[in-house]
Amino acid sequence: MTIDFDSFTPDALRRHPTEKWCEPDVIGAGVAEMDFGVAPEVAAAVRTAVDAGALAYPTPRQEEAARAACAGWFGRTTGWEIGPGRVHLTADVLTALTLVLDHLVPAGAPVVLPVPNYMPFLSLPELFGHPVLRVPGITDAAGRYTMDLDGIDAAFRAGGRLLILCNPHNPVGRVYDRAELLALAAVVDANGGRVFSDEIHAPLVLDPTRRHVPYAAVDDVTAGHAITAAAISKGWNVPGLKCAQLIISNDADAARFAPVARFAAHQASTPGIIATAAAYDDGGPWLAEVVEYLRGNAAHLGDLVRRQLPGVGYWQPEGTYLAWLDTRGLAPEDPSRFFADHARVLTTNGAACGAPRFTRFNFAMARPTLDQALARMGEVLR
Ligand SMILES: Cc1ncc(COP(=O)(O)O)c(C=O)c1O
């Protein structure tokens, strides 16, 4: 299989618009979707159900296949052997978080959130009665982001109960290694805290020297305090299909979640459940090609930023398809707004991630489009 990446032109994408490509003459580099369509195995599985008119409630066997496929994928790719019985289905990762907030941590328990982070995490817990304690991350001399463990410790001591870990990290693109996760676990454990580990970007590790390490798989301590969320929606580019997995790694949570599990699964869609089994079981070759292309884009974007956007900081992400541009040195007060208004390139405003004046740029696009986006952004800065 060879994906024709160049065929995904802006015009072609606007013909069947998604949120990322729904405006004329605007390049979508904001919303976290990829421009590369869908794996043929996933499309075929969903098409079969559509053609058969079989879009009613899923069978227990279909749900079991999705749960087993998720467990199998983690086992094959990371060595985490979690049985399918510990994998629960729900609509999406944000729903998974709300289930955890409602059922697995005490009512009102404050959430510890390293920032920057995925935008909804800054506000969603508050809507469910959980205050958010933000902990700004730190960057080393090379521009590499790390979590501030002293700050996280202080937030737990100030009452925090559940840390949201995003790994691979949106927006900074870190893929944390075992040593970093162990260091974090020591802080969480010392405070009797819990971790919601959002691993939605796990299939998208770009740095060939890194591997995704599921937080709950690190040791018995992390398994005992973690609750993991996963989905095919980023790696296989089907966020509209609505099926995510909540993975429970300890007996106490398993017992507490048991009465909720049926209702959680009811929120997943039948096409999403079918696609989940197909992607995890058979979508490996498509994913490998996409990851290879994204790796090239991440390097190419570094060259483009150096040439087109002087003064902008770029650290090549280890995972995801998101670049976290340090645009604090640019003249416009609000760089993301400026690029939208003047270059017609839509990015994500760092302020929404908890870091004003930074800009998140989604580079999951055909390389000619990437060239065009950076040329436009460079032009308006000159
Ligand atoms: C880190 C992260 N978590 C969660 C989500 C949302 O996932 P879902 O659509 O499954 O709620 C996204 C979407 O971009 C994301 O990047």
Short mmCIF file of C-alpha atoms and ligand atoms in Angstrom, two decimals:
data_model
loop_
_atom_site.label_atom_id
_atom_site.label_comp_id
_atom_site.label_asym_id
_atom_site.label_seq_id
_atom_site.Cartn_x
_atom_site.Cartn_y
_atom_site.Cartn_z
CA MET A 1 0.00 0.00 0.00
CA THR A 2 1.23 3.45 -0.78
CA ILE A 3 -0.76 6.44 0.31
CA ASP A 4 -0.86 9.23 -2.27
CA PHE A 5 -0.26 12.01 0.25
CA ASP A 6 -0.07 14.75 -2.39
CA SER A 7 -3.61 13.94 -3.50
CA PHE A 8 -4.94 15.44 -0.27
CA THR A 9 -4.90 19.00 -1.57
CA PRO A 10 -6.87 21.82 0.10
CA ASP A 11 -9.39 21.76 -2.78
CA ALA A 12 -9.91 18.02 -2.46
CA LEU A 13 -10.33 18.29 1.32
CA ARG A 14 -12.82 21.16 1.04
CA ARG A 15 -14.98 19.03 -1.27
CA HIS A 16 -15.94 16.86 1.73
CA PRO A 17 -15.24 19.34 4.50
CA THR A 18 -14.50 18.46 8.11
CA GLU A 19 -14.02 20.98 10.89
CA LYS A 20 -10.42 21.56 9.79
CA TRP A 21 -11.23 22.41 6.18
CA CYS A 22 -14.63 24.08 6.22
CA GLU A 23 -13.64 27.61 5.18
CA PRO A 24 -12.70 28.76 1.67
CA ASP A 25 -9.10 29.85 1.12
CA VAL A 26 -8.11 29.05 4.70
CA ILE A 27 -5.43 26.47 5.48
CA GLY A 28 -6.48 24.33 8.42
CA ALA A 29 -3.58 23.76 10.81
CA GLY A 30 -5.61 23.92 14.00
CA VAL A 31 -8.10 21.13 14.61
CA ALA A 32 -6.40 17.81 15.45
CA GLU A 33 -7.40 15.83 12.39
CA MET A 34 -5.07 14.49 9.69
CA ASP A 35 -5.53 15.28 6.02
CA PHE A 36 -4.76 11.72 4.92
CA GLY A 37 -8.15 10.06 4.78
CA VAL A 38 -8.79 6.70 6.36
CA ALA A 39 -7.02 3.32 6.36
CA PRO A 40 -8.59 1.05 3.69
CA GLU A 41 -9.11 -1.69 6.31
CA VAL A 42 -11.10 0.71 8.50
CA ALA A 43 -13.11 2.09 5.58
CA ALA A 44 -13.91 -1.43 4.36
CA ALA A 45 -15.12 -2.60 7.77
CA VAL A 46 -17.41 0.40 8.18
CA ARG A 47 -18.58 0.21 4.54
CA THR A 48 -19.57 -3.44 4.98
CA ALA A 49 -21.82 -2.51 7.90
CA VAL A 50 -23.26 0.48 6.01
CA ASP A 51 -23.94 -1.59 2.87
CA ALA A 52 -25.65 -4.26 4.96
CA GLY A 53 -27.73 -1.69 6.78
CA ALA A 54 -26.31 -3.08 10.01
CA LEU A 55 -26.04 0.13 11.99
CA ALA A 56 -28.24 -0.74 14.93
CA TYR A 57 -26.90 -1.55 18.40
CA PRO A 58 -23.63 -3.49 18.38
CA THR A 59 -23.55 -7.17 19.25
CA PRO A 60 -21.65 -8.35 22.34
CA ARG A 61 -19.26 -10.03 19.92
CA GLN A 62 -18.52 -6.74 18.15
CA GLU A 63 -17.84 -5.03 21.47
CA GLU A 64 -15.64 -7.91 22.58
CA ALA A 65 -13.69 -7.72 19.30
CA ALA A 66 -13.00 -4.01 19.85
CA ARG A 67 -11.89 -4.55 23.45
CA ALA A 68 -9.67 -7.47 22.48
CA ALA A 69 -8.19 -5.53 19.55
CA CYS A 70 -7.26 -2.65 21.85
CA ALA A 71 -5.66 -4.97 24.41
CA GLY A 72 -3.88 -6.84 21.61
CA TRP A 73 -2.51 -3.65 20.07
CA PHE A 74 -1.08 -2.43 23.38
CA GLY A 75 0.41 -5.88 23.99
CA ARG A 76 2.07 -6.07 20.56
CA THR A 77 3.35 -2.51 20.38
CA THR A 78 4.26 -1.74 24.00
CA GLY A 79 4.41 -5.07 25.83
CA TRP A 80 1.53 -4.06 28.12
CA GLU A 81 -0.48 -7.25 28.61
CA ILE A 82 -3.80 -5.99 29.85
CA GLY A 83 -6.64 -8.44 29.30
CA PRO A 84 -9.69 -7.40 27.20
CA GLY A 85 -11.77 -7.66 30.39
CA ARG A 86 -9.99 -4.55 31.66
CA VAL A 87 -10.81 -2.55 28.51
CA HIS A 88 -14.12 -0.67 28.51
CA LEU A 89 -15.70 1.15 25.61
CA THR A 90 -17.15 4.63 25.60
CA ALA A 91 -17.74 7.46 23.15
CA ASP A 92 -14.48 9.38 23.27
CA VAL A 93 -11.62 10.36 25.53
CA LEU A 94 -13.38 13.40 26.95
CA THR A 95 -16.31 11.20 27.93
CA ALA A 96 -13.82 8.78 29.49
CA LEU A 97 -12.50 11.64 31.62
CA THR A 98 -16.00 12.61 32.75
CA LEU A 99 -16.67 8.97 33.73
CA VAL A 100 -13.51 9.00 35.83
CA LEU A 101 -14.43 12.32 37.44
CA ASP A 102 -17.95 11.11 38.21
CA HIS A 103 -17.23 7.56 39.34
CA LEU A 104 -13.58 6.91 40.20
CA VAL A 105 -12.43 9.94 42.18
CA PRO A 106 -14.16 11.66 45.10
CA ALA A 107 -16.75 14.31 44.22
CA GLY A 108 -15.12 17.72 43.93
CA ALA A 109 -11.58 16.33 44.00
CA PRO A 110 -9.25 18.94 42.47
CA VAL A 111 -7.46 18.05 39.25
CA VAL A 112 -3.73 18.69 38.78
CA LEU A 113 -3.04 19.79 35.22
CA PRO A 114 0.43 20.36 33.79
CA VAL A 115 0.17 23.19 31.26
CA PRO A 116 0.27 23.71 28.39
CA ASN A 117 -2.20 20.94 27.75
CA TYR A 118 -5.03 19.86 25.44
CA MET A 119 -7.51 22.73 25.57
CA PRO A 120 -10.64 21.08 27.07
CA PHE A 121 -8.67 19.78 30.05
CA LEU A 122 -8.36 23.36 31.30
CA SER A 123 -12.09 23.81 31.70
CA LEU A 124 -13.96 20.50 31.46
CA PRO A 125 -13.19 19.22 35.00
CA GLU A 126 -14.62 22.46 36.45
CA LEU A 127 -17.92 21.77 34.67
CA PHE A 128 -18.07 18.49 36.61
CA GLY A 129 -17.30 20.19 39.92
CA HIS A 130 -13.55 19.52 40.00
CA PRO A 131 -11.35 22.61 40.36
CA VAL A 132 -8.26 22.65 38.12
CA LEU A 133 -4.84 23.39 39.61
CA ARG A 134 -2.56 24.36 36.73
CA VAL A 135 1.16 23.57 36.92
CA PRO A 136 3.26 25.25 34.22
CA GLY A 137 5.85 22.96 32.63
CA ILE A 138 9.52 23.79 32.28
CA THR A 139 11.73 23.73 29.21
CA ASP A 140 15.40 22.81 29.14
CA ALA A 141 18.12 24.65 27.21
CA ALA A 142 17.31 22.70 24.04
CA GLY A 143 13.69 23.82 24.24
CA ARG A 144 12.49 20.41 25.42
CA TYR A 145 9.46 20.50 27.67
CA THR A 146 9.34 18.53 30.90
CA MET A 147 6.85 18.35 33.74
CA ASP A 148 7.65 20.41 36.82
CA LEU A 149 7.63 17.68 39.46
CA ASP A 150 8.08 20.11 42.35
CA GLY A 151 5.12 22.11 41.08
CA ILE A 152 3.06 18.93 40.70
CA ASP A 153 4.02 17.89 44.23
CA ALA A 154 2.93 21.30 45.54
CA ALA A 155 -0.40 21.04 43.68
CA PHE A 156 -1.07 17.64 45.25
CA ARG A 157 -0.15 19.01 48.67
CA ALA A 158 -2.59 21.87 48.03
CA GLY A 159 -5.41 19.33 47.67
CA GLY A 160 -5.02 17.91 44.16
CA ARG A 161 -6.21 14.31 43.80
CA LEU A 162 -6.13 13.42 40.08
CA LEU A 163 -3.34 14.37 37.69
CA ILE A 164 -4.11 14.48 33.99
CA LEU A 165 -1.14 13.06 32.14
CA CYS A 166 -1.12 13.54 28.39
CA ASN A 167 1.35 11.15 26.77
CA PRO A 168 2.34 11.52 23.96
CA HIS A 169 1.78 15.12 24.86
CA ASN A 170 -0.56 17.50 23.09
CA PRO A 171 0.59 20.20 22.41
CA VAL A 172 4.34 19.91 23.10
CA GLY A 173 4.94 16.57 21.36
CA ARG A 174 6.84 14.84 24.17
CA VAL A 175 6.88 11.03 24.37
CA TYR A 176 7.82 10.41 27.99
CA ASP A 177 10.30 7.65 28.77
CA ARG A 178 10.08 5.15 31.60
CA ALA A 179 12.43 7.11 33.86
CA GLU A 180 10.33 10.27 33.55
CA LEU A 181 7.14 8.33 34.25
CA LEU A 182 8.72 6.65 37.27
CA ALA A 183 9.77 10.03 38.65
CA LEU A 184 6.23 11.32 38.18
CA ALA A 185 4.78 8.17 39.78
CA ALA A 186 6.91 8.69 42.89
CA VAL A 187 5.37 12.15 43.37
CA VAL A 188 1.83 10.91 42.76
CA ASP A 189 2.28 7.93 45.06
CA ALA A 190 3.81 10.00 47.87
CA ASN A 191 0.66 12.12 47.81
CA GLY A 192 -1.83 9.25 47.50
CA GLY A 193 -2.90 10.72 44.15
CA ARG A 194 -4.40 9.26 40.99
CA VAL A 195 -3.50 9.68 37.31
CA PHE A 196 -5.78 9.89 34.29
CA SER A 197 -3.38 8.91 31.52
CA ASP A 198 -4.59 10.14 28.14
CA GLU A 199 -2.79 7.99 25.57
CA ILE A 200 -4.86 8.90 22.54
CA HIS A 201 -1.70 9.82 20.59
CA ALA A 202 0.10 6.55 21.48
CA PRO A 203 0.11 5.26 17.87
CA LEU A 204 1.85 8.46 16.72
CA VAL A 205 5.43 8.14 17.98
CA LEU A 206 7.65 9.82 15.38
CA ASP A 207 11.08 9.75 16.99
CA PRO A 208 12.61 6.37 16.02
CA THR A 209 14.58 6.27 19.28
CA ARG A 210 11.39 6.46 21.38
CA ARG A 211 8.62 4.01 22.14
CA HIS A 212 5.28 4.63 23.75
CA VAL A 213 5.33 3.55 27.39
CA PRO A 214 1.81 3.18 28.83
CA TYR A 215 1.90 4.84 32.23
CA ALA A 216 -0.09 2.06 33.91
CA ALA A 217 2.37 -0.51 32.55
CA VAL A 218 5.40 1.00 34.29
CA ASP A 219 5.01 -0.94 37.54
CA ASP A 220 2.50 -2.04 40.19
CA VAL A 221 2.39 1.43 41.70
CA THR A 222 1.33 3.09 38.44
CA ALA A 223 -1.12 0.26 37.67
CA GLY A 224 -2.60 0.85 41.11
CA HIS A 225 -3.25 4.57 40.70
CA ALA A 226 -3.71 5.04 36.94
CA ILE A 227 -6.76 4.99 34.74
CA THR A 228 -5.87 4.99 31.04
CA ALA A 229 -7.76 6.35 28.05
CA ALA A 230 -7.02 5.32 24.48
CA ALA A 231 -8.68 5.50 21.08
CA ILE A 232 -8.00 4.98 17.39
CA SER A 233 -9.33 8.46 16.66
CA LYS A 234 -5.95 10.25 16.30
CA GLY A 235 -3.73 7.45 14.97
CA TRP A 236 -6.26 6.29 12.40
CA ASN A 237 -7.92 9.65 11.90
CA VAL A 238 -11.52 8.83 12.75
CA PRO A 239 -12.47 11.17 15.62
CA GLY A 240 -16.00 11.43 14.18
CA LEU A 241 -16.69 7.74 14.73
CA LYS A 242 -16.95 7.97 18.51
CA CYS A 243 -15.39 5.02 20.21
CA ALA A 244 -12.71 5.27 22.90
CA GLN A 245 -11.40 2.90 25.52
CA LEU A 246 -11.08 3.31 29.26
CA ILE A 247 -8.51 0.84 30.54
CA ILE A 248 -8.69 -0.14 34.18
CA SER A 249 -5.48 -1.52 35.68
CA ASN A 250 -6.40 -2.34 39.28
CA ASP A 251 -9.03 -4.41 41.04
CA ALA A 252 -10.49 -1.60 43.15
CA ASP A 253 -11.29 0.52 40.09
CA ALA A 254 -12.58 -2.56 38.26
CA ALA A 255 -15.09 -3.19 41.03
CA ARG A 256 -16.18 0.45 41.17
CA PHE A 257 -16.50 0.76 37.42
CA ALA A 258 -18.42 -2.51 36.89
CA PRO A 259 -21.92 -1.00 37.38
CA VAL A 260 -21.06 1.91 35.07
CA ALA A 261 -19.46 -0.10 32.27
CA ARG A 262 -22.69 -0.95 30.41
CA PHE A 263 -23.78 2.69 30.27
CA ALA A 264 -20.29 3.81 29.27
CA ALA A 265 -20.30 1.35 26.36
CA HIS A 266 -23.75 2.54 25.32
CA GLN A 267 -22.15 5.86 24.37
CA ALA A 268 -19.89 4.31 21.74
CA SER A 269 -21.19 4.19 18.18
CA THR A 270 -21.56 0.95 16.24
CA PRO A 271 -19.37 2.17 13.31
CA GLY A 272 -16.80 3.32 15.86
CA ILE A 273 -16.74 -0.09 17.55
CA ILE A 274 -16.35 -1.83 14.18
CA ALA A 275 -13.61 0.59 13.12
CA THR A 276 -11.77 0.14 16.43
CA ALA A 277 -11.38 -3.60 15.89
CA ALA A 278 -10.32 -3.10 12.26
CA ALA A 279 -7.77 -0.37 13.01
CA TYR A 280 -6.03 -2.04 15.95
CA ASP A 281 -6.05 -5.47 14.30
CA ASP A 282 -5.37 -4.63 10.65
CA GLY A 283 -4.48 -0.94 10.36
CA GLY A 284 -0.77 -1.28 11.19
CA PRO A 285 0.63 -0.88 7.63
CA TRP A 286 -1.43 2.27 6.95
CA LEU A 287 -0.39 3.74 10.30
CA ALA A 288 3.28 2.96 9.64
CA GLU A 289 3.16 4.86 6.36
CA VAL A 290 1.46 7.81 7.98
CA VAL A 291 3.97 7.90 10.84
CA GLU A 292 6.85 7.82 8.34
CA TYR A 293 5.34 10.75 6.42
CA LEU A 294 4.68 12.71 9.62
CA ARG A 295 8.29 12.13 10.69
CA GLY A 296 9.37 13.71 7.41
CA ASN A 297 6.96 16.59 7.93
CA ALA A 298 8.26 17.23 11.44
CA ALA A 299 11.81 17.58 10.10
CA HIS A 300 10.70 19.61 7.09
CA LEU A 301 8.70 21.95 9.30
CA GLY A 302 11.88 22.64 11.28
CA ASP A 303 13.61 23.79 8.06
CA LEU A 304 10.61 25.87 7.05
CA VAL A 305 10.38 27.58 10.44
CA ARG A 306 14.07 28.46 10.31
CA ARG A 307 13.73 29.89 6.79
CA GLN A 308 10.27 31.46 6.91
CA LEU A 309 9.68 32.38 10.54
CA PRO A 310 12.83 33.91 12.00
CA GLY A 311 12.52 34.42 15.74
CA VAL A 312 10.10 31.54 16.15
CA GLY A 313 11.24 28.64 18.35
CA TYR A 314 10.71 25.08 17.12
CA TRP A 315 11.48 21.85 18.94
CA GLN A 316 10.95 18.77 16.81
CA PRO A 317 8.17 16.74 18.42
CA GLU A 318 8.83 13.13 19.44
CA GLY A 319 5.20 12.23 18.86
CA THR A 320 1.77 13.48 17.71
CA TYR A 321 1.38 15.66 14.60
CA LEU A 322 1.35 18.89 16.54
CA ALA A 323 4.17 21.41 16.70
CA TRP A 324 4.39 23.80 19.60
CA LEU A 325 5.79 26.98 18.11
CA ASP A 326 7.35 29.49 20.46
CA THR A 327 5.94 32.64 18.91
CA ARG A 328 6.42 34.80 22.00
CA GLY A 329 9.10 36.86 20.23
CA LEU A 330 6.83 37.96 17.38
CA ALA A 331 5.48 41.50 17.26
CA PRO A 332 1.74 40.69 17.14
CA GLU A 333 0.15 40.45 20.58
CA ASP A 334 -1.81 37.39 19.53
CA PRO A 335 0.25 35.47 16.93
CA SER A 336 -2.38 32.79 16.25
CA ARG A 337 -5.07 35.42 15.58
CA PHE A 338 -2.59 37.33 13.42
CA PHE A 339 -1.88 34.25 11.26
CA ALA A 340 -5.61 33.59 10.90
CA ASP A 341 -6.47 37.18 9.96
CA HIS A 342 -3.52 37.96 7.71
CA ALA A 343 -2.11 34.66 6.40
CA ARG A 344 -5.40 32.75 6.35
CA VAL A 345 -3.75 29.90 8.24
CA LEU A 346 -5.77 28.60 11.17
CA THR A 347 -3.68 27.42 14.11
CA THR A 348 -4.52 26.84 17.76
CA ASN A 349 -3.92 29.72 20.10
CA GLY A 350 -1.47 28.73 22.84
CA ALA A 351 -3.63 30.68 25.30
CA ALA A 352 -6.33 28.01 24.93
CA CYS A 353 -3.73 25.44 26.02
CA GLY A 354 -2.72 27.59 28.99
CA ALA A 355 0.35 29.27 27.42
CA PRO A 356 -0.46 32.64 25.82
CA ARG A 357 1.52 33.78 22.78
CA PHE A 358 2.55 30.23 21.82
CA THR A 359 1.02 28.70 18.69
CA ARG A 360 0.07 25.07 18.11
CA PHE A 361 0.49 24.03 14.49
CA ASN A 362 -0.96 20.79 13.09
CA PHE A 363 1.43 19.48 10.43
CA ALA A 364 -0.59 16.42 9.39
CA MET A 365 -0.97 17.78 5.86
CA ALA A 366 0.47 17.11 2.43
CA ARG A 367 3.95 18.62 2.13
CA PRO A 368 3.00 21.12 -0.61
CA THR A 369 0.28 22.43 1.71
CA LEU A 370 2.79 22.67 4.53
CA ASP A 371 5.09 24.68 2.26
CA GLN A 372 2.20 26.96 1.33
CA ALA A 373 1.11 27.48 4.94
CA LEU A 374 4.59 28.44 6.11
CA ALA A 375 5.13 30.67 3.07
CA ARG A 376 1.93 32.53 3.89
CA MET A 377 2.87 32.86 7.55
CA GLY A 378 6.37 34.06 6.66
CA GLU A 379 5.07 36.60 4.17
CA VAL A 380 2.84 38.39 6.69
CA LEU A 381 5.68 38.66 9.17
CA ARG A 382 8.00 40.42 6.70
C1 LIG B 1 -4.62 14.71 23.92
C2 LIG B 1 -6.02 14.61 23.46
N1 LIG B 1 -6.95 14.08 24.26
C3 LIG B 1 -8.24 13.98 23.89
C4 LIG B 1 -8.66 14.46 22.67
C5 LIG B 1 -10.10 14.36 22.32
O1 LIG B 1 -10.38 13.06 22.06
P1 LIG B 1 -11.88 12.59 21.84
O2 LIG B 1 -12.35 13.15 20.56
O3 LIG B 1 -11.74 11.10 21.86
O4 LIG B 1 -12.64 13.10 23.04
C6 LIG B 1 -7.73 15.01 21.79
C7 LIG B 1 -8.15 15.55 20.49
O5 LIG B 1 -7.44 16.25 19.84
C8 LIG B 1 -6.39 15.09 22.19
O6 LIG B 1 -5.44 15.60 21.40
#
